Amino acid sequence: MASKGNSYVCDNSYSFTDATPLKGNNFYRLKQVDNDGKFTYSKVVSANFIATTLIKISPNPVRDVLHITDLNAGVNTSLAVINSAGKIISKTSVRADSYDLDVRQLAKGIYYLRVEEGEKSSGYRFVKE
């Protein structure tokens, strides 16, 4: 960090994973808030997501077990449950064409299931009753 007058120049890098991107163009920007409350926005960047994964989850809403089907059995698949604040609640790896995820321990609310198969990643929203 280098001082420049009354401000500091930082070489920070940021990362963000959108657990449920929409098909097509998605637009993102950063909001920088100064100590005095003033803020600026970064330039807008876009990412184009192509829906190629046909994974199914059911039932939705779910009470006890979320059934995940049509996974690629030949690929090590990572399943992550993410809460609405973006925190990873649980993560598991499977190597099968389907998986039953026990969600009884989750509080009622909205969650995201991030599925990573090799280089492909997709996200699914589900509601825990």
Coordinates of C-alpha atoms in Angstrom, one line a residue:
M1 CA 0.0 0.0 0.0
A2 CA 1.5 3.4 -1.0
S3 CA 0.4 6.7 0.3
K4 CA -0.7 9.4 -2.2
G5 CA -1.7 12.6 -0.4
N6 CA -4.7 11.8 1.8
S7 CA -5.5 8.5 0.0
Y8 CA -3.9 5.2 -0.3
V9 CA -3.3 3.2 -3.5
C10 CA -3.8 -0.5 -3.0
D11 CA -3.2 -3.3 -5.4
N12 CA -6.1 -5.5 -4.4
S13 CA -7.6 -8.2 -6.5
Y14 CA -11.2 -9.4 -6.0
S15 CA -13.0 -12.5 -7.0
F16 CA -16.7 -13.4 -6.9
T17 CA -18.5 -16.5 -7.9
D18 CA -22.1 -16.1 -9.1
A19 CA -23.8 -19.2 -7.8
T20 CA -26.8 -18.8 -10.1
P21 CA -25.9 -16.9 -13.3
L22 CA -28.6 -16.4 -15.8
K23 CA -28.3 -17.8 -19.3
G24 CA -26.9 -15.2 -21.6
N25 CA -25.1 -12.0 -20.6
N26 CA -24.7 -11.2 -16.9
F27 CA -23.3 -7.8 -15.9
Y28 CA -21.2 -7.0 -12.8
R29 CA -19.5 -4.0 -11.2
L30 CA -17.8 -3.1 -7.9
K31 CA -19.0 -0.3 -5.6
Q32 CA -16.1 1.3 -3.7
V33 CA -17.1 3.1 -0.5
D34 CA -14.7 5.6 1.1
N35 CA -14.4 6.3 4.8
D36 CA -16.5 9.5 4.4
G37 CA -19.4 7.6 2.8
K38 CA -18.7 8.8 -0.7
F39 CA -18.7 6.0 -3.3
T40 CA -17.8 5.2 -6.9
Y41 CA -18.6 2.3 -9.2
S42 CA -16.1 0.4 -11.3
K43 CA -16.6 -0.1 -15.0
V44 CA -19.2 -2.7 -15.9
V45 CA -18.0 -6.1 -17.0
S46 CA -20.0 -8.9 -18.6
A47 CA -19.9 -12.6 -18.7
N48 CA -21.9 -14.7 -21.1
F49 CA -23.2 -18.0 -19.7
I50 CA -24.3 -20.8 -21.9
A51 CA -26.7 -23.3 -20.3
T52 CA -25.2 -26.7 -21.3
T53 CA -25.7 -28.6 -18.1
L54 CA -29.1 -30.4 -17.9
I55 CA -28.9 -31.4 -14.2
K56 CA -32.2 -31.7 -12.5
I57 CA -33.0 -31.1 -8.8
S58 CA -36.2 -32.1 -7.1
P59 CA -38.4 -31.5 -5.1
N60 CA -38.2 -27.8 -4.9
P61 CA -39.2 -26.6 -2.3
V62 CA -37.6 -29.5 -0.3
R63 CA -38.0 -30.6 3.3
D64 CA -35.7 -33.6 3.8
V65 CA -33.8 -34.9 0.7
L66 CA -32.9 -33.0 -2.5
H67 CA -32.6 -35.4 -5.4
I68 CA -29.9 -34.4 -7.9
T69 CA -30.0 -36.3 -11.2
D70 CA -28.4 -36.4 -14.7
L71 CA -24.9 -35.8 -13.3
N72 CA -22.0 -37.0 -15.4
A73 CA -21.0 -40.4 -13.8
G74 CA -17.6 -40.4 -15.4
V75 CA -16.5 -37.1 -13.9
N76 CA -15.6 -36.2 -10.3
T77 CA -18.5 -33.8 -9.4
S78 CA -18.3 -31.2 -6.6
L79 CA -21.6 -30.2 -5.0
A80 CA -21.7 -27.1 -2.7
V81 CA -24.7 -25.8 -0.8
I82 CA -24.4 -22.0 -0.5
N83 CA -26.7 -19.8 1.7
S84 CA -28.2 -16.5 0.6
A85 CA -25.2 -14.6 2.2
G86 CA -22.8 -16.5 -0.1
K87 CA -21.3 -18.7 2.6
I88 CA -20.6 -22.4 1.6
I89 CA -22.6 -24.5 4.1
S90 CA -21.5 -27.9 2.9
K91 CA -19.4 -29.4 0.1
T92 CA -19.2 -33.0 -1.2
S93 CA -17.8 -34.8 -4.1
V94 CA -19.6 -37.5 -6.0
R95 CA -18.8 -39.8 -9.0
A96 CA -22.3 -41.0 -9.9
D97 CA -25.2 -40.0 -12.2
S98 CA -27.4 -39.1 -9.2
Y99 CA -27.1 -38.0 -5.6
D100 CA -29.5 -37.6 -2.7
L101 CA -28.5 -34.6 -0.6
D102 CA -29.8 -34.6 3.0
V103 CA -31.0 -31.0 3.8
R104 CA -32.8 -31.7 7.1
Q105 CA -30.1 -29.8 9.0
L106 CA -30.6 -26.6 7.0
A107 CA -32.7 -23.8 8.3
K108 CA -35.7 -22.7 6.3
G109 CA -34.7 -20.4 3.5
I110 CA -33.3 -20.0 0.0
Y111 CA -30.1 -21.8 -0.9
Y112 CA -28.0 -22.4 -4.0
L113 CA -26.5 -25.6 -5.2
R114 CA -23.2 -25.1 -7.1
V115 CA -22.4 -28.1 -9.3
E116 CA -18.9 -28.3 -10.7
E117 CA -18.2 -31.1 -13.3
G118 CA -14.6 -30.8 -14.6
E119 CA -14.3 -27.4 -16.1
K120 CA -18.1 -26.8 -16.2
S121 CA -19.9 -25.0 -13.3
S122 CA -23.6 -24.4 -12.9
G123 CA -25.9 -23.1 -10.1
Y124 CA -29.4 -24.0 -9.0
R125 CA -31.7 -22.2 -6.6
F126 CA -33.7 -24.2 -4.1
V127 CA -36.0 -23.5 -1.2
K128 CA -35.7 -25.4 2.1
E129 CA -39.1 -25.6 3.9

